[in-house]
Coordinates of C-alpha atoms and ligand atoms in Angstrom, one line a residue:
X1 CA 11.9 -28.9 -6.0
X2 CA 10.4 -26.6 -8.6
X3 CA 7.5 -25.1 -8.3
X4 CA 4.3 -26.9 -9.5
X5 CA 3.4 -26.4 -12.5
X6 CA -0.4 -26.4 -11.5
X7 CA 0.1 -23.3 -10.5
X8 CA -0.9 -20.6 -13.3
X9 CA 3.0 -19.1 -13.3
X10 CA 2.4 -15.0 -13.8
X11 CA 4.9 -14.8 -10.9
X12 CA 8.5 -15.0 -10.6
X13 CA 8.5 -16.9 -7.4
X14 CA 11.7 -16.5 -5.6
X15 CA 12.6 -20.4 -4.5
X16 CA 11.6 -20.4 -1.0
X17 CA 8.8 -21.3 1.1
X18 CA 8.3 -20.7 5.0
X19 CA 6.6 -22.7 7.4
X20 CA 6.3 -20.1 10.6
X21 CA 6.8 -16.2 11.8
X22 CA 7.3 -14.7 14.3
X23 CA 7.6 -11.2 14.6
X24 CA 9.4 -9.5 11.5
X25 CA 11.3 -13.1 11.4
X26 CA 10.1 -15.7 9.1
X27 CA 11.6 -19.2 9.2
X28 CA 11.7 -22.3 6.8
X29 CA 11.6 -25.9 7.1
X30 CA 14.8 -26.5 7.6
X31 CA 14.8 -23.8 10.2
X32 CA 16.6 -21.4 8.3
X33 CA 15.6 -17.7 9.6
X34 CA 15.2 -14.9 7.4
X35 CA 14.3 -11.0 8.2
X36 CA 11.0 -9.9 6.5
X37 CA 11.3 -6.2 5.6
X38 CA 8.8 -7.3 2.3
X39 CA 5.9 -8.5 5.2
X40 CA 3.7 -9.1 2.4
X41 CA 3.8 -6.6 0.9
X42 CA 3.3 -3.8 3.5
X43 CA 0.4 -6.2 4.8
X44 CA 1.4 -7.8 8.0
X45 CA 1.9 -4.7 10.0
X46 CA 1.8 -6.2 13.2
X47 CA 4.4 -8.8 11.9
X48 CA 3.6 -12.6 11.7
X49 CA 1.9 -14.2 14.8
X50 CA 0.8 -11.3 16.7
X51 CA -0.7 -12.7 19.6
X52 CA -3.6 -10.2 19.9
X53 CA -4.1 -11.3 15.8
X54 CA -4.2 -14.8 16.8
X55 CA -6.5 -14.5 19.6
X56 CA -8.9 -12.2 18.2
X57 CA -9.2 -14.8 14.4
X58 CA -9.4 -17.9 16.7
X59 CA -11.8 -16.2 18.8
X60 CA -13.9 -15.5 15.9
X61 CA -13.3 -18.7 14.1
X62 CA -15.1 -20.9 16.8
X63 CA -18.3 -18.2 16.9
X64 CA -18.8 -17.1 13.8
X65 CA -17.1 -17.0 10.0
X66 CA -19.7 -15.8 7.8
X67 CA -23.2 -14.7 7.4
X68 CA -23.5 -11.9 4.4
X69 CA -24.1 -8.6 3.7
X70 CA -27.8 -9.7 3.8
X71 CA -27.7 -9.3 7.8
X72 CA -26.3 -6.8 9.5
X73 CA -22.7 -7.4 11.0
X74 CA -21.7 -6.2 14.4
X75 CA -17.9 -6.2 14.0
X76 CA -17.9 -4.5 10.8
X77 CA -20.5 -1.6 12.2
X78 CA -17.8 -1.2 14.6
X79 CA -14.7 -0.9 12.9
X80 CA -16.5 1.4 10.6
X81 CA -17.8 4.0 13.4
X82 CA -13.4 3.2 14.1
X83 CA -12.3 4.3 10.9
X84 CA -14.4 7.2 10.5
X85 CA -14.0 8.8 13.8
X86 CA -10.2 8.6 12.9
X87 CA -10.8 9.9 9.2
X88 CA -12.5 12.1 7.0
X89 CA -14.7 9.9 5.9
X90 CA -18.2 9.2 6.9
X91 CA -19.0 5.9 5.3
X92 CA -17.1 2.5 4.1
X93 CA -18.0 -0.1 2.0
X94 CA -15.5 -3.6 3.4
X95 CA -14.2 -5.7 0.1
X96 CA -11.9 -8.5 0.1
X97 CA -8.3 -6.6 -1.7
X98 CA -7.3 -3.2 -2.6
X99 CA -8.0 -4.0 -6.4
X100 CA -11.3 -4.1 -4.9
X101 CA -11.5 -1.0 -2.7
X102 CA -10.3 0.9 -6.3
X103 CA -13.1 -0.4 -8.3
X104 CA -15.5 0.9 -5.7
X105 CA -13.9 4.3 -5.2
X106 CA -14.0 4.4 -9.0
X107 CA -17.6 3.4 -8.7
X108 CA -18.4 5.7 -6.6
X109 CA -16.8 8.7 -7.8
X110 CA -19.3 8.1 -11.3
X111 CA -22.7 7.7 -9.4
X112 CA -22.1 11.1 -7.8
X113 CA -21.9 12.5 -10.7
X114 CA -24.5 10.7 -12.3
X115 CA -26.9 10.9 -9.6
X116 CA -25.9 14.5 -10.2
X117 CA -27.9 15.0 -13.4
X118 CA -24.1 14.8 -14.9
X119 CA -23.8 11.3 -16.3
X120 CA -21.3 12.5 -19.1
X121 CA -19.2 13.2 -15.8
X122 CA -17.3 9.5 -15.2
X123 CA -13.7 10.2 -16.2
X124 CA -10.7 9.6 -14.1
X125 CA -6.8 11.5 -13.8
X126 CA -4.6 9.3 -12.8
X127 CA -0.7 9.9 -12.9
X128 CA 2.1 8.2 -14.2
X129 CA 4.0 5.7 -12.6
X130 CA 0.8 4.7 -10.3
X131 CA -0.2 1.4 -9.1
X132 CA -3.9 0.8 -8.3
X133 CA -4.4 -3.1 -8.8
X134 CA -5.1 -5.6 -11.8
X135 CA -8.7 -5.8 -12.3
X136 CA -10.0 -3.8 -15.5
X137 CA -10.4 -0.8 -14.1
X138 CA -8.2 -0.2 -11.3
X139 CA -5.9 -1.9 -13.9
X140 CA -7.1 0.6 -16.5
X141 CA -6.7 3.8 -14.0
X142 CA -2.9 2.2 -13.4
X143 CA -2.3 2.5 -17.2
X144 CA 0.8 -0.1 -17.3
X145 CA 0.9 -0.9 -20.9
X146 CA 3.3 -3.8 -19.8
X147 CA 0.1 -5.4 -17.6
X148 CA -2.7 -4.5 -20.1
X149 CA -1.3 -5.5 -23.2
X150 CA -3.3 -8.7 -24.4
X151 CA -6.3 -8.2 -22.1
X152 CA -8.4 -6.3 -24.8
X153 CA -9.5 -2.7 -24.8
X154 CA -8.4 -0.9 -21.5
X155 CA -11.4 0.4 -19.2
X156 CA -12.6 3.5 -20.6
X157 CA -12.7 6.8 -18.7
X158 CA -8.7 7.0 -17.5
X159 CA -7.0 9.8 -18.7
X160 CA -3.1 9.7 -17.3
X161 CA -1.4 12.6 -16.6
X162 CA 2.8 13.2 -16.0
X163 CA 2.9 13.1 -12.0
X164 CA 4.0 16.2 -10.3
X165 CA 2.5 19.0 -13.1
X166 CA -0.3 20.6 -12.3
X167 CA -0.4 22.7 -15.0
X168 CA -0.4 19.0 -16.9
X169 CA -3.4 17.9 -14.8
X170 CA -5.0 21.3 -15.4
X171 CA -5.4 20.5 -18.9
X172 CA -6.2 17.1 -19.1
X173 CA -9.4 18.5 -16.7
X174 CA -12.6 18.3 -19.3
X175 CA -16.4 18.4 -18.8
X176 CA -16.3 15.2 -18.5
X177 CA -13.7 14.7 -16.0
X178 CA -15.0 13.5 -12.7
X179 CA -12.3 12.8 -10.3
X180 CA -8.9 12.8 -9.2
X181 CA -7.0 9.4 -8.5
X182 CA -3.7 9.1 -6.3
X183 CA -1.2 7.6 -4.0
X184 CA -0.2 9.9 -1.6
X185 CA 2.6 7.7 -1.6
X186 CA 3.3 6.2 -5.0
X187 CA 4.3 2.1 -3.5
X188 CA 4.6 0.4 -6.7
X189 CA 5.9 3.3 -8.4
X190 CA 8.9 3.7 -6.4
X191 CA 8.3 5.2 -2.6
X192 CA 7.7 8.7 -4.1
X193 CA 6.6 10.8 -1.5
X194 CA 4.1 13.0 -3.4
X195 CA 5.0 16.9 -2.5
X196 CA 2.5 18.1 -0.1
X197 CA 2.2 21.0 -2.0
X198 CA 1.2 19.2 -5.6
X199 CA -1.8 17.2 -3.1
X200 CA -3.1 20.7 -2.0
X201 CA -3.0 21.3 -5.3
X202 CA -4.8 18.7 -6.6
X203 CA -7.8 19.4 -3.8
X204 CA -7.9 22.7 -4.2
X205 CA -8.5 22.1 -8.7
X206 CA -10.8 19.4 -7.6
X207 CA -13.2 22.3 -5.1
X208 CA -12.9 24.5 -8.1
X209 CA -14.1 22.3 -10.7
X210 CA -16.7 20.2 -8.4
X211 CA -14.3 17.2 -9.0
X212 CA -13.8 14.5 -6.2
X213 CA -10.6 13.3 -5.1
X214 CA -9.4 10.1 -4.5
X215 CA -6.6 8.9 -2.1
X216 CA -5.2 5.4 -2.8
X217 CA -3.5 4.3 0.5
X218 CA -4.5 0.3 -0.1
X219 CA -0.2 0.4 0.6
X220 CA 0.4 4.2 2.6
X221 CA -2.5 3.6 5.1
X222 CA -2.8 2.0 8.9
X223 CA 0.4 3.5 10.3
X224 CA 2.9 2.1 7.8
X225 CA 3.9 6.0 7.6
X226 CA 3.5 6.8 11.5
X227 CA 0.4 8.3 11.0
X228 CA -2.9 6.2 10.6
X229 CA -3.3 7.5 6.9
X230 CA -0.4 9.1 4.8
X231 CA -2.6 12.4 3.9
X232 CA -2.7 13.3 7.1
X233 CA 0.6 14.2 7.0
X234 CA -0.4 17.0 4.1
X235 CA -3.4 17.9 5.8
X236 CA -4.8 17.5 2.5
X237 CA -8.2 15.3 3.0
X238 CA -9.7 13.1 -0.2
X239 CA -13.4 12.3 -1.0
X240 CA -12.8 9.1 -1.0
X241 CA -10.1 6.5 0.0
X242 CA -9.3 2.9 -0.3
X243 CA -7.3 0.7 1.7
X244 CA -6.4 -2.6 2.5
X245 CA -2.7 -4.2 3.1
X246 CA -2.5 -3.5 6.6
X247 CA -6.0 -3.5 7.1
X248 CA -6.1 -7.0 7.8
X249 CA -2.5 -7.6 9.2
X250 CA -2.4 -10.9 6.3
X251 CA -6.3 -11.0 7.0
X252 CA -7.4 -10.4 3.3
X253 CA -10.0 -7.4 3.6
X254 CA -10.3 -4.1 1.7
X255 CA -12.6 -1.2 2.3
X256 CA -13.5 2.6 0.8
X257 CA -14.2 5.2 2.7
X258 CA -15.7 8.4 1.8
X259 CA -17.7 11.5 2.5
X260 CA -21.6 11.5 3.1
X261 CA -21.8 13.9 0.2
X262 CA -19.1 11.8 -2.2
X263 CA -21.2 8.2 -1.6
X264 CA -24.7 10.0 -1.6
X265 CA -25.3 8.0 -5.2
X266 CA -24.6 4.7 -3.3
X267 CA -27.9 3.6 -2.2
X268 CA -29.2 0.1 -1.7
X269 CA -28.3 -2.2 -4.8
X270 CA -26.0 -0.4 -6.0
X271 CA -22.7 -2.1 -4.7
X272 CA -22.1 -5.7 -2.9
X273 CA -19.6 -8.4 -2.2
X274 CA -20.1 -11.7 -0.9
X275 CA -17.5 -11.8 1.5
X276 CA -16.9 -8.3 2.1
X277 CA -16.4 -7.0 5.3
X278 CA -17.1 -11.0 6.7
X279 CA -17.2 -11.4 10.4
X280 CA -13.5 -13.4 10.2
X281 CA -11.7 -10.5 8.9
X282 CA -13.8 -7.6 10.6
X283 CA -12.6 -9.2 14.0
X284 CA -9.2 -9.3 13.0
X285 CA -8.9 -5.6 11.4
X286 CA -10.8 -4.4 14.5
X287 CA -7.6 -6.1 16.9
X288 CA -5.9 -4.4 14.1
X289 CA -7.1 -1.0 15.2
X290 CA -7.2 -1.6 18.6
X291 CA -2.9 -2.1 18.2
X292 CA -2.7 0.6 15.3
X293 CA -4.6 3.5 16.2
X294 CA -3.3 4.5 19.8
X295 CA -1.4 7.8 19.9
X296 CA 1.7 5.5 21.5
X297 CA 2.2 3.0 18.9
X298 CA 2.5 6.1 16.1
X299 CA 4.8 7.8 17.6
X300 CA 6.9 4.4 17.7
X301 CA 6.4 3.6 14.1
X302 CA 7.7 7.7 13.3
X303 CA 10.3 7.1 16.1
X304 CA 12.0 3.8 14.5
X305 CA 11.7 5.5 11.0
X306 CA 13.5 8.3 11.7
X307 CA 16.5 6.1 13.4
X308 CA 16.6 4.1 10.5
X309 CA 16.3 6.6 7.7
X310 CA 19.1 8.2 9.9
X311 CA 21.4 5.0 9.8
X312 CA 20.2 4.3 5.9
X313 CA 22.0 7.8 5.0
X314 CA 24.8 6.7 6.6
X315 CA 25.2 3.8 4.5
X316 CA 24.0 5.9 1.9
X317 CA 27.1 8.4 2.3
X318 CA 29.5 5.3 2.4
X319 CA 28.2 3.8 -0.8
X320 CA 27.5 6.4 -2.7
X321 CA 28.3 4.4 -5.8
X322 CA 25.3 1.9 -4.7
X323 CA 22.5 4.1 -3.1
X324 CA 21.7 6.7 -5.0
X325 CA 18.6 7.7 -2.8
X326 CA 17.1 6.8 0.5
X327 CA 13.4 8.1 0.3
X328 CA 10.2 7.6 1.9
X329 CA 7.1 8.4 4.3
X330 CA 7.7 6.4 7.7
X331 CA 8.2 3.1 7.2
X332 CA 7.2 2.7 3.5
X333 CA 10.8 3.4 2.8
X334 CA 12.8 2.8 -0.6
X335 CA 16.3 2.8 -1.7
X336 CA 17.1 4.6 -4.9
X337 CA 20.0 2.3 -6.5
X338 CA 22.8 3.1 -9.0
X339 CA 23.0 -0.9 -9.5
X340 CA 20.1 -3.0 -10.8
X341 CA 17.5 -3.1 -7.7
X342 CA 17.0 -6.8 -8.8
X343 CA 20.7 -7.2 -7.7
X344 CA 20.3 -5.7 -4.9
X345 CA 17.1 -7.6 -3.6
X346 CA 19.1 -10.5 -4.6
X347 CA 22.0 -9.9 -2.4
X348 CA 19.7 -8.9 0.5
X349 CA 18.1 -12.4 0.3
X350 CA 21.7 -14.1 0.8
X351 CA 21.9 -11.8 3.9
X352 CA 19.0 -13.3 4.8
X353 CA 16.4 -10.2 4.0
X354 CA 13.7 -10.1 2.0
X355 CA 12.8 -7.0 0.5
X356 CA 10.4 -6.3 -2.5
X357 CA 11.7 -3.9 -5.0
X358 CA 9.5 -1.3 -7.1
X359 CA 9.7 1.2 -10.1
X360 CA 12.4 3.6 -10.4
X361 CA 15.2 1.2 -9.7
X362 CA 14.2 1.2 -6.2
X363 CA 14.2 -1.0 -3.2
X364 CA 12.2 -0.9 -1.0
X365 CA 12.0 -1.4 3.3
X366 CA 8.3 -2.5 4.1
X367 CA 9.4 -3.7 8.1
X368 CA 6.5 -4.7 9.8
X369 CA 5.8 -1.5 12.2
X370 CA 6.7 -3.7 15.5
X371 CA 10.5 -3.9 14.4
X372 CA 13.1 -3.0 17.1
X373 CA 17.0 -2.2 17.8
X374 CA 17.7 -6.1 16.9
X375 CA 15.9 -6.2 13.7
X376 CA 17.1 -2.8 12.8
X377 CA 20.9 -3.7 13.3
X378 CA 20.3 -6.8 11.5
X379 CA 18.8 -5.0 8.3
X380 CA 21.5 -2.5 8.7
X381 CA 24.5 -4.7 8.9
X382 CA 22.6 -6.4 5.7
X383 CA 22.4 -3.5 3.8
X384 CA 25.9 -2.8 4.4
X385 CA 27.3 -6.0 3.4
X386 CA 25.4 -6.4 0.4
X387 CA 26.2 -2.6 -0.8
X388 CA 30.1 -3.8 -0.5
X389 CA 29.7 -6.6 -2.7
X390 CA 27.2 -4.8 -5.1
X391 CA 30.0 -1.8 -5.0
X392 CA 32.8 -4.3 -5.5
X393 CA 31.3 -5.4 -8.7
X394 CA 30.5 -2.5 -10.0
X395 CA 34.1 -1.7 -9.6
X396 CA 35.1 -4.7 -11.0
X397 CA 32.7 -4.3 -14.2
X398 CA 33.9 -0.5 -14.6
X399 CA 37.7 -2.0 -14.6
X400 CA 37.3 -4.2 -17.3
Ligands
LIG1 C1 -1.2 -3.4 -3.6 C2 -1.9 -2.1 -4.1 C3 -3.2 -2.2 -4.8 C4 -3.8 -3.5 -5.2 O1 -4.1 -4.3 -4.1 P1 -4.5 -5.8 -4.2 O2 -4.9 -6.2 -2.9 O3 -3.3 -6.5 -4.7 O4 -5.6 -5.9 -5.2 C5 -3.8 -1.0 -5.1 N1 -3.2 0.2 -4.9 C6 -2.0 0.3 -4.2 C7 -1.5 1.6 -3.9 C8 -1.3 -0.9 -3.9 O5 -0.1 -0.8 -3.3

């Protein structure tokens, strides 16, 4: 059956639907069983069906859905206090997506400045290849002419800078310039692990210059890299961050965090959402937490990457002429590939795995962070099978 065409097409829907998960397995109507290593995008962390998930949203569900920002919210004051005694920051505002959390971040980082006395102070590096969402200006801070073009004049105030050059991003640094915008880990843009190096960097231009700087780990953050948040691994710490994905394990719910002294402008009126931070999806990211944040489950997550990036060079040392590159933080993992990545994604979905693929010609390996030996041996016999055949046609191509 095709899709229906009362849905507004801007994606490329693979031809499949599921009914149930379970763990990292999803399974159609006709039963058919299919290993997600996409799990939403990096969102389901926990996998599909996590019982603590279910408990804690049906819970909820018969108490309590939704009240407004116009009352306080207990679960949301909680999982606040959770998130900053296990950050940097000292305040979050909850949204609903991480195009969301961006557009506050951005917010943000222009109030300080203008609350400041230094209104003239509202532009925004970004770096190429980035991914930040589709609203205007997260859109606008992403700088993909391919997703602007048509939508009228960009957002202004982005000024994009080649990624990895500081001398680049020293120069584009003006008067006006009043942040710093990245992934730690660029998702989107190809599972580049930003050098720890260029991030200390980046902080140490943004003390000098009285710039803030902004992590974007809607995709790096709540243990999908084996620590809660991907800067940690840098010891590098932002101004201000958003998140999301994981945050609600499929729950949708977004959130930026930040310093007392970076949201100092953000006083009463001067940010909302309806939904945001609901009690629905605060009780779900807070059973989120509760499975996430424990020094145990980390070390699992770091554990189970390092097996599997292990067993992925393997493969990657047999085909050679299919994998150019296995990189990544954890589990937000990507394979480079000599091959079309399409192809590859393609090949992996008649092994029965999904995969999403990303800039760069790369694949990428979003497991949910629960995955064991079974799941691992399944994507890894997948992997390899689908690297003969893509390896086979290559040859094949080359010969004639
Ligand atoms: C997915 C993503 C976003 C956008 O999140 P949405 O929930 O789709 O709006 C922003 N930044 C990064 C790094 C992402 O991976």
């Amino acid at each position: 059956m095709p899709v229906s065409p009362h849905i507004l097409p801007t994606y490329a829907r693979v031809d499949l639907a599921f009914e149930r998960g379970e763990g990292a397995w999803l399974y159609t109507a006709a039963g058919e069983r299919y290993l997600d290593f996409t799990s939403g995008v990096a969102v389901n962390a926990l996998g599909h069906a996590h019982p603590a998930l279910v408990k804690a949203l049906d819970e909820q569900a018969a108490k309590l859905w939704h009240v407004s920002n116009l009352y306080r919210i207990p679960g949301a004051e909680k999982l606040a206090d959770r998130l900053c005694a296990a950050s940097f920051a000292d305040v979050v505002f909850f949204c609903n997506s991480g195009t969301e959390a961006l557009e506050g971040a951005i917010k943000m980082a222009r109030k300080y400045h203008a609350v400041a006395g230094k209104p003239e102070r509202f532009r925004i590096i970004t770096f190429e290849g980035a991914f930040h969402g589709r609203t205007l200006a997260a859109l606008s801070a992403t700088g993909n002419k391919k997703y602007l073009d048509g939508f009228g004049p960009p957002v202004e105030g982005f000024d994009q800078v080649a990624y990895g050059e500081i001398e680049a991003v020293k120069k584009a640094v003006t008067p006006e310039t009043a942040a710093i915008l990245i992934e730690p880990v660029m998702g989107e843009g190809g599972v580049r692990v930003v050098p720890h190096a260029f991030l200390r960097a980046l902080r140490q231009l943004c003390d000098d210059r009285g710039m803030l700087l902004i992590f974007d780990e809607v995709q790096s953050g709540i243990g999908r890299t084996g620590a809660l948040f991907a800067y940690e691994h840098s010891g590098v710490t932002p101004d201000i961050m958003a998140l999301a994905k994981a945050l609600g394990g499929g729950f949708p719910v977004g959130a930026f965090l930040a310093t007392a002294e970076a949201g100092k402008g953000m006083t009463a009126g001067t940010h909302g959402s309806t939904f945001g931070g609901n009690p629905l999806a605060m009780a779900v990211a807070n059973a989120i937490m509760d499975v996430v944040n424990t020094r145990e489950f980390l070390a699992q997550v770091k554990q189970t990457a390092l097996r599997f990036k292990q067993r992925l060079a393997e493969l990657k040392d047999r085909h050679s002429s299919v994998i150019a590159e296995v990189r990544g933080e954890g589990l937000l993992m990507g394979l480079r590939m000599v091959p079309p990545a399409a192809a590859m994604v393609d090949e992996l979905r008649a092994e029965k795995m999904l995969t999403p693929s990303a800039g760069d010609n790369v694949v990428r390996l979003l497991p949910p962070l629960i995955i064991g030996e079974e799941e691992m041996a399944f994507a890894i016999d997948a992997i390899d099978r689908a690297c003969t055949r893509l390896a086979q046609l290559h040859a094949k191509k080359g010969a004639a």
